[in-house]
XYZ file of C-alpha atoms in Angstrom:
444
model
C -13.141 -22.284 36.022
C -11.315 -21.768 32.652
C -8.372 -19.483 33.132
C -6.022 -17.684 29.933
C -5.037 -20.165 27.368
C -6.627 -19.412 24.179
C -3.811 -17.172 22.429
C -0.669 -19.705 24.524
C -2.720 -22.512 22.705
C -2.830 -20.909 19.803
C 1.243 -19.852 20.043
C 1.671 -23.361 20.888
C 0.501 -24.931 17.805
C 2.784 -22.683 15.975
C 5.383 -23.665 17.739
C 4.885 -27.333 17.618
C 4.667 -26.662 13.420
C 7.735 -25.407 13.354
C 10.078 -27.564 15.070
C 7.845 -30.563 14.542
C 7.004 -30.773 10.986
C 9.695 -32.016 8.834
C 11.091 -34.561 6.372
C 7.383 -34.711 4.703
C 8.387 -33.529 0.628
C 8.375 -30.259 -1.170
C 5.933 -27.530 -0.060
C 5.059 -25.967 -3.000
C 4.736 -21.832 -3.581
C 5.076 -19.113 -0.937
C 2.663 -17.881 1.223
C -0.274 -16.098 -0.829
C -1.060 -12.582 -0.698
C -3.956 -13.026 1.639
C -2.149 -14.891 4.119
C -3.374 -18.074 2.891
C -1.189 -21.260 1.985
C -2.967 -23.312 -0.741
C -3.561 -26.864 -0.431
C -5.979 -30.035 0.127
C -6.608 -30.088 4.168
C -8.293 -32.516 5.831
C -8.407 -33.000 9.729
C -5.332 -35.574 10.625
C -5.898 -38.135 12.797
C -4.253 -39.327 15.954
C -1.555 -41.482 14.350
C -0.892 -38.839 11.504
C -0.175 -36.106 13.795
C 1.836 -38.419 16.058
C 4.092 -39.693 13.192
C 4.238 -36.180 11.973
C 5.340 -34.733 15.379
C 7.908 -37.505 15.956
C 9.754 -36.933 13.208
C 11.767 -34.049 14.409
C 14.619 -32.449 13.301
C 14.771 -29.470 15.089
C 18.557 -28.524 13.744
C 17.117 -27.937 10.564
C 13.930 -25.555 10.903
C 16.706 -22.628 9.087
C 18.812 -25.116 7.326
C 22.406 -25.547 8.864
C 23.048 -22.641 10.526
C 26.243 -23.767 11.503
C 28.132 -24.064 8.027
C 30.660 -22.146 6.598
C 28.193 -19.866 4.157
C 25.108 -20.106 5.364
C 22.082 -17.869 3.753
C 18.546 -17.720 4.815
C 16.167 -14.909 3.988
C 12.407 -13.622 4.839
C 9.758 -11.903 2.836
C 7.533 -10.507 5.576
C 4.154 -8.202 4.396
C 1.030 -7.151 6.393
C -2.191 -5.584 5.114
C -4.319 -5.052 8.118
C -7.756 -3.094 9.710
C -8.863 -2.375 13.347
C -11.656 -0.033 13.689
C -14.454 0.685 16.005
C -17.554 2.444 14.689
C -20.647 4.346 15.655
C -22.443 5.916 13.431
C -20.253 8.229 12.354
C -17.995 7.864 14.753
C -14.891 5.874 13.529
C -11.622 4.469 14.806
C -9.481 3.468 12.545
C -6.069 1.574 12.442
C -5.052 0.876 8.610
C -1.367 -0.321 8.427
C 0.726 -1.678 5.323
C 4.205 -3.366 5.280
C 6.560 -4.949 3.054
C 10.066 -6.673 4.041
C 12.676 -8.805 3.045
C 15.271 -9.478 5.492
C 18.822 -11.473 4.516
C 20.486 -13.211 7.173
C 23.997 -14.808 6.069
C 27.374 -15.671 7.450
C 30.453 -15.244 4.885
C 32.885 -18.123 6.391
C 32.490 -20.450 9.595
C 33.817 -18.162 11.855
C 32.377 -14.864 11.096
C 29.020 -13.318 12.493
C 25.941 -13.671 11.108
C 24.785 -10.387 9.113
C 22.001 -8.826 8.774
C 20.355 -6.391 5.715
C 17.153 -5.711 5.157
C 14.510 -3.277 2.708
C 10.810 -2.511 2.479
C 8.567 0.489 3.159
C 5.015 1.077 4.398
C 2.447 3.056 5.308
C -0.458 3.381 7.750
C -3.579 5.537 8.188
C -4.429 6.524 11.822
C -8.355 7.475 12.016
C -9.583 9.455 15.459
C -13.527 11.068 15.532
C -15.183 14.327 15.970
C -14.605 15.868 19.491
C -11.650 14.110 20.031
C -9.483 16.858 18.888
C -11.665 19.471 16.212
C -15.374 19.059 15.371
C -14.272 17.026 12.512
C -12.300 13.648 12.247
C -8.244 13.602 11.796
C -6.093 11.539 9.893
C -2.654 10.804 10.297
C -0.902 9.387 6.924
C 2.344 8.182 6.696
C 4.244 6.994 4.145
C 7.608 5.687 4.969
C 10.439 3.258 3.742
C 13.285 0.998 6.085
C 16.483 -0.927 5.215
C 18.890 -2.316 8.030
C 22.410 -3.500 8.083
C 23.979 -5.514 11.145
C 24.394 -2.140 13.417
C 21.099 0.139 12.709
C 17.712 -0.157 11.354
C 17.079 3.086 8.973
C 13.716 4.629 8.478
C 12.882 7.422 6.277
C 9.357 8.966 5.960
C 6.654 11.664 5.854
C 3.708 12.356 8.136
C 0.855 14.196 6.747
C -1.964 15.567 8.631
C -6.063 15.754 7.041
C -8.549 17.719 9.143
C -5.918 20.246 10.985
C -4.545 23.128 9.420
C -1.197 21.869 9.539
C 1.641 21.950 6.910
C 2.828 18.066 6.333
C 6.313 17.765 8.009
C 9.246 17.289 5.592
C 11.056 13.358 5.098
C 12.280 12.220 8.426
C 15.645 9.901 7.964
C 16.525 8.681 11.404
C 18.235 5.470 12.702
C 18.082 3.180 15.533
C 20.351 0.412 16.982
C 19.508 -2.901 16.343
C 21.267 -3.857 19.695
C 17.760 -5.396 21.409
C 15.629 -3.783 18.870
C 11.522 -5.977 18.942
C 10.775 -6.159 15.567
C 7.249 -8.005 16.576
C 4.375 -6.045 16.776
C 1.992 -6.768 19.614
C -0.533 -4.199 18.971
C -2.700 -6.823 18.400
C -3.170 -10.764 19.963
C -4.283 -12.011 16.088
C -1.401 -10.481 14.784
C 1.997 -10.323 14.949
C 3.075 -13.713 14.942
C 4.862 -14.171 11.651
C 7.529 -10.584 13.208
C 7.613 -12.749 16.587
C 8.541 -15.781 14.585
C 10.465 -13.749 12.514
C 12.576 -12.852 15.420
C 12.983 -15.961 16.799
C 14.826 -16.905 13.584
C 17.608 -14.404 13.850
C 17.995 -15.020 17.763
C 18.562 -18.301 16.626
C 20.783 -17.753 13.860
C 22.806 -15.730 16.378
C 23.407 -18.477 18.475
C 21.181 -17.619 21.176
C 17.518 -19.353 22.382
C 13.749 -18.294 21.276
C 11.861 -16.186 24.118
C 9.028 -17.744 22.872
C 6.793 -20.931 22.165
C 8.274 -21.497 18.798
C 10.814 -23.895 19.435
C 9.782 -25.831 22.104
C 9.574 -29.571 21.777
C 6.625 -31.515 22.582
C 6.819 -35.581 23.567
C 3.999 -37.492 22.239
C 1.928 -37.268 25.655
C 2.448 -33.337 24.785
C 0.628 -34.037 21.216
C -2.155 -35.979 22.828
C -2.763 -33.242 25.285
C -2.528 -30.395 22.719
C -5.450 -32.152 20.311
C -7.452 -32.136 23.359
C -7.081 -28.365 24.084
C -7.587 -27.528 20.624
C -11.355 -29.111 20.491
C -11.850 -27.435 24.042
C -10.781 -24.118 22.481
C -13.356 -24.717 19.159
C -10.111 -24.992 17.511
C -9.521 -27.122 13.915
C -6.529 -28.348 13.128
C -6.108 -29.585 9.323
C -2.855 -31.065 7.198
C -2.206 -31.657 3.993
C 0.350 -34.222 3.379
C 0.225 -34.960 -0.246
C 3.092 -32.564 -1.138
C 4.640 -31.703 2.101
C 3.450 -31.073 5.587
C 1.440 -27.470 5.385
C -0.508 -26.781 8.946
C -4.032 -24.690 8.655
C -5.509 -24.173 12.176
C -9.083 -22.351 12.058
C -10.270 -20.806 14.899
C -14.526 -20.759 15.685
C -16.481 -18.093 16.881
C -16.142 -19.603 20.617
C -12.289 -19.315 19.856
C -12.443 -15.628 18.868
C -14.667 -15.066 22.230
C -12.257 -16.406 24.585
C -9.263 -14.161 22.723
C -11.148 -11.448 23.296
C -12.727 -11.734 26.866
C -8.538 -12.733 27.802
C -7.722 -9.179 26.151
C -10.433 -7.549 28.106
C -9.261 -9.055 31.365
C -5.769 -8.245 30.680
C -6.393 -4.452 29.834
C -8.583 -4.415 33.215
C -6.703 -6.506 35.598
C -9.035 -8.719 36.011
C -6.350 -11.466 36.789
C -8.649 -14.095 38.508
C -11.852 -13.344 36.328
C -13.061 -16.546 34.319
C -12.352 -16.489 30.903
C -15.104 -18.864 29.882
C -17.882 -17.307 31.732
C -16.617 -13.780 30.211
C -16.317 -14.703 27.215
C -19.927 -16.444 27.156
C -21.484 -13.121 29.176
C -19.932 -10.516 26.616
C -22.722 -8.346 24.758
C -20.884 -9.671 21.452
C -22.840 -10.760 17.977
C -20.745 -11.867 15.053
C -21.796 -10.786 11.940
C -18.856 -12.416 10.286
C -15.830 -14.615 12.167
C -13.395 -16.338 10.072
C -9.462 -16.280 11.500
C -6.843 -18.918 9.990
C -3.434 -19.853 10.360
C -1.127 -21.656 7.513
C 2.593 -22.992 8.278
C 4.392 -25.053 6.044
C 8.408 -26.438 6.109
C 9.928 -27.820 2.855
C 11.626 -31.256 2.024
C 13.990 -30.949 4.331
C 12.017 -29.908 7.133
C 13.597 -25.766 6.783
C 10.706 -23.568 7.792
C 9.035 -22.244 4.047
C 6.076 -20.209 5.236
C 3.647 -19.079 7.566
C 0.386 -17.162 7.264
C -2.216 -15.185 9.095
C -5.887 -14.491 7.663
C -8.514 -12.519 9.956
C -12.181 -11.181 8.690
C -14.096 -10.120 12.143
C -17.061 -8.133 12.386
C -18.724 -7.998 15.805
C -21.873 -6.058 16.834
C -21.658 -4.718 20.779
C -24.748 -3.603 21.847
C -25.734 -1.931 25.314
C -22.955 0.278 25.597
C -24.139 3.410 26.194
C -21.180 5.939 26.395
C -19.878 8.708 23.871
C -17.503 6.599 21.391
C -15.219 10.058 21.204
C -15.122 11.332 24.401
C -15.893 8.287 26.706
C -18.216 10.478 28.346
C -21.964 8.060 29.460
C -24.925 8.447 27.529
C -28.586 8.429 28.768
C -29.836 5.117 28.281
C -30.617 4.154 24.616
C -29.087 7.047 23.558
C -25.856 4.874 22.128
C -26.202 2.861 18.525
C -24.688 0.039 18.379
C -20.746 -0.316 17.866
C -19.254 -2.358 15.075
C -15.966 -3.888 15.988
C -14.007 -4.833 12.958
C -10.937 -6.704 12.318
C -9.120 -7.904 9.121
C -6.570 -8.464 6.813
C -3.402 -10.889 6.614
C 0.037 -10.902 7.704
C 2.635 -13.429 6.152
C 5.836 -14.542 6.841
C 7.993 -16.830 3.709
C 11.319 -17.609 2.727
C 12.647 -15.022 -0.044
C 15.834 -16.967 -1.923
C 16.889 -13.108 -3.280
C 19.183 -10.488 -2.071
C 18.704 -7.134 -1.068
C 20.908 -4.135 -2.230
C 21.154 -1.311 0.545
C 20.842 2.702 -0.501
C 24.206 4.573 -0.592
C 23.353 7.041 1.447
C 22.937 5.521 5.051
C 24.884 8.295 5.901
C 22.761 10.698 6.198
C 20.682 8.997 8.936
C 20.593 10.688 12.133
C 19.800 8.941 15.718
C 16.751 10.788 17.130
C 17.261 12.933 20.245
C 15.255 15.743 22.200
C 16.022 19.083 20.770
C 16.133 22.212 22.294
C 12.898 23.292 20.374
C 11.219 20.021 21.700
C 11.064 21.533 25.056
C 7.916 22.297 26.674
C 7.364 25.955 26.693
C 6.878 27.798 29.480
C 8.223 29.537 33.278
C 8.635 25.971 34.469
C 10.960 23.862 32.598
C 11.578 21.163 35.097
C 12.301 17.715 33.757
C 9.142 15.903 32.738
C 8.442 12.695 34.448
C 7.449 9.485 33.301
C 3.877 9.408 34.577
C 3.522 13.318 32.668
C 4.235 12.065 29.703
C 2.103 8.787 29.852
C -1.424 10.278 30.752
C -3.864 7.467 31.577
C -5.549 6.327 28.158
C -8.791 8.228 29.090
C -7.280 11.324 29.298
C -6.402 10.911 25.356
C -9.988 10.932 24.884
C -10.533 14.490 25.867
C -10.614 17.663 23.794
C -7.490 19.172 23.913
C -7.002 22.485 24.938
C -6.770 25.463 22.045
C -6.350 29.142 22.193
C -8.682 31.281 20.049
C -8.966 29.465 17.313
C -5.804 27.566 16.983
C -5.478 23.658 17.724
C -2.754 22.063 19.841
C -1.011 19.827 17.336
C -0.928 16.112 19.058
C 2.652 14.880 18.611
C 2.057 11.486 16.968
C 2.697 9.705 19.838
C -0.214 11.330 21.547
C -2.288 10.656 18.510
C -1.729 6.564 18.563
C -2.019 6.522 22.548
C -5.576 8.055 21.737
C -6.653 5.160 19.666
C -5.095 2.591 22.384
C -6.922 4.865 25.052
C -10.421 4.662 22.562
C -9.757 0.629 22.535
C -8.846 0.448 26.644
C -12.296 2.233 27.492
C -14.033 -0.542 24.995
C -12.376 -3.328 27.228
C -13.324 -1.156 30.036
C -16.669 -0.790 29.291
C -16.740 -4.366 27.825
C -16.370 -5.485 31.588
C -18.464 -3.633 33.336
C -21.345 -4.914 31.300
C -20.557 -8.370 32.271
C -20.680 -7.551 36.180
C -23.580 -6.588 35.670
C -24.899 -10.357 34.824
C -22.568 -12.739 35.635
C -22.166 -14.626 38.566
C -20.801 -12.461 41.141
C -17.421 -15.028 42.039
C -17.051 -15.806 38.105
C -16.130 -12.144 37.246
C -14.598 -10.003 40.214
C -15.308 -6.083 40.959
C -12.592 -4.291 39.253
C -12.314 -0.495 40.172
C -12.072 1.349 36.779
């Protein structure tokens, strides 16, 4: 019985590339814009990935950290789809980001600091019937800078298909004091911001949470080549200038990441991942998902990449894609799951100048017009105001003619509550057909 691994193994050969490859020449250029890090890759053998994980020098992944004016700094960007379709019915994720991020320390005693700018942007899709009889978009359009105490955030949010005015520039602030910068929307991305994070936790003088800096003996190596051709996985190196890591994942790898995401979102803690994954009502039309990492000269970390283009057909789902209400049978096309786009991480030997006007930030808080209306104004619980995911999926109620206005928090729960009924529905098709002990009942 094959239990969750794919996405650990996957973290794991990250890892093992960063703290692992070093001392190997120049790596030449930065990431590429579509996540990609040129070069001549051929699959390493044995030795070559045992000499190339013994060299380490883990003290130097971010140079030395430790003298008296150390610099490092991180261009991070991110150009990336989810959307489930039906017809006409859509889903739609569309996010854009662009960062640089200076970490430096001005003599041997001081702390390290932090500054940061970028901006970005993202278009939230929902259907028909979800909220009007047409679709709704959210846009927003927004830009970020941080220093050492706050990270700043200024922005607009623009509704199409309600009758709503667009709200006015929004310039709050948040501490930085614990704040994730990694986005885990998504288990194909998000590993460049976790990696990202890892960096200034380490720069701080405290340990990675994650995989990423663990060290591996050579038994460890041997092990992990195994796993990888269990997991459809190809790992390629291209030593001529450098060390520079792609790992390719096949369309049995992208099964087994999905079918652990279903079981996750369902429960399903003691399901089998490889009979899921192989009783899933999935056809890929297209299934191509990379990962580049490369370290410089001197073993300091230069780049990593992430490249996804997905496109899935599931068929014999037969429930309404915007409500979540069942169909009659045949009633349902089929739904096209599609993912893709890139996400990069690379060293950025610039500065970064911060606005002026940081002042002018304010720290959200609940207002006295945020209150819920209303004879009873008692204080609204946890559970209220995190409705299960189906609920989202339901009309919401309107007077006359006039639409309740989701707050935007409500509006991205409904496209995680659209994507939960998918995993949802995902599994109850398998009980159907698979062996009874390989996939347990789950009560949805």
């Amino acid at each position: 019985m094959m239990k969750r691994g794919a996405v650990w193994l996957v973290s794991a050969v990250l890892g093992a590339g960063l703290v692992l490859f070093s001392a190997c020449g120049f790596v030449g250029g930065p990431v590429n814009n579509d996540g990609t890090i040129s070069g001549n890759y051929r699959p390493a053998t044995d030795i070559e990935i045992l000499q190339v994980f013994h060299s380490i020098q883990q003290d130097k992944v971010f140079g030395d950290v430790s003298a008296q004016a150390w610099n490092f700094g991180l261009e991070y960007a991110t150009d990336r789809l989810v959307s489930l379709r039906c017809g006409e019915t859509n889903w739609k994720d569309h996010s854009d980001v662009f960062y640089r991020l200076v970490l430096d320390r001005e003599d041997e005693m001081g702390d390290i600091q932090t500054r940061g700018v970028g901006y970005g942007s993202s278009e939230l899709t929902v259907p028909a019937g979800v909220y009007t009889d047409s679709s709704v978009q959210l846009l927003e359009d927004y830009s970020l800078c941080n220093d050492a105490q706050y990270l700043y955030r200024d922005g607009t949010e623009r509704w199409q298909g309600l009758d709503v005015q667009a709200d006015g520039p929004k310039a709050t602030k948040v501490s930085l004091d614990g704040y994730v910068w990694a986005d885990t929307a998504n288990d194909l991305f998000g590993m460049p911001l976790r990696l990202m994070e890892d960096i200034i936790e380490v720069a701080k003088g405290g340990e990675a949470d994650s995989i990423f800096l663990t060290e591996m003996t050579w038994e460890d190596v041997l092990l992990l080549r195994e796993r990888l051709e269990d997991y459809g996985l190809d790992l390629e190196v291209d030593l001529s200038s450098g060390v520079k890591l792609r790992l390719s994942a096949s369309e049995e790898t992208v099964r087994l990441i999905l079918a652990e995401k279903v079981a996750d979102r369902v429960g399903a803690v003691d399901a089998d991942i490889e009979e899921l994954a192989a009783t899933l009502p999935v056809r890929f039309v297209q299934c191509a998902y990379d990962i580049y990492f490369a370290v410089d000269a001197d073993g300091v970390f230069s780049g990593i990449g992430v490249r996804a283009d997905i496109e899935a057909v599931i068929e014999g789902l037969d429930y309404d894609l915007a409500t979540g209400s069942p169909l009659e049978e045949g009633e349902s096309d089929p739904l096209r799951l599609t993912i893709r786009g890139m996400e990069r991480l690379a060293v950025y030997n610039g500065d970064v100048t911060l606005p002026n006007d940081l002042d002018r930030y304010e720290e959200p808080g609940l207002e006295e017009d945020d209150l819920p209306e209303g004879d009873n104004e008692e204080d609204i619980s946890e559970e209220d105001t995190s409705e299960n995911a189906d609920s989202s999926l339901e009309d919401l109620e309107s007077a006359g003619d006039t639409v309740v206005l989701p707050t935007v928090d409500e509006f991205r729960e409904s496209i995680v509550g659209a994507f939960q009924k998918l995993c949802e529905e995902l599994y109850a098709a398998v009980q159907e057909i698979a062996e009874p002990d390989m996939i347990p009942d789950i009560v949805i």
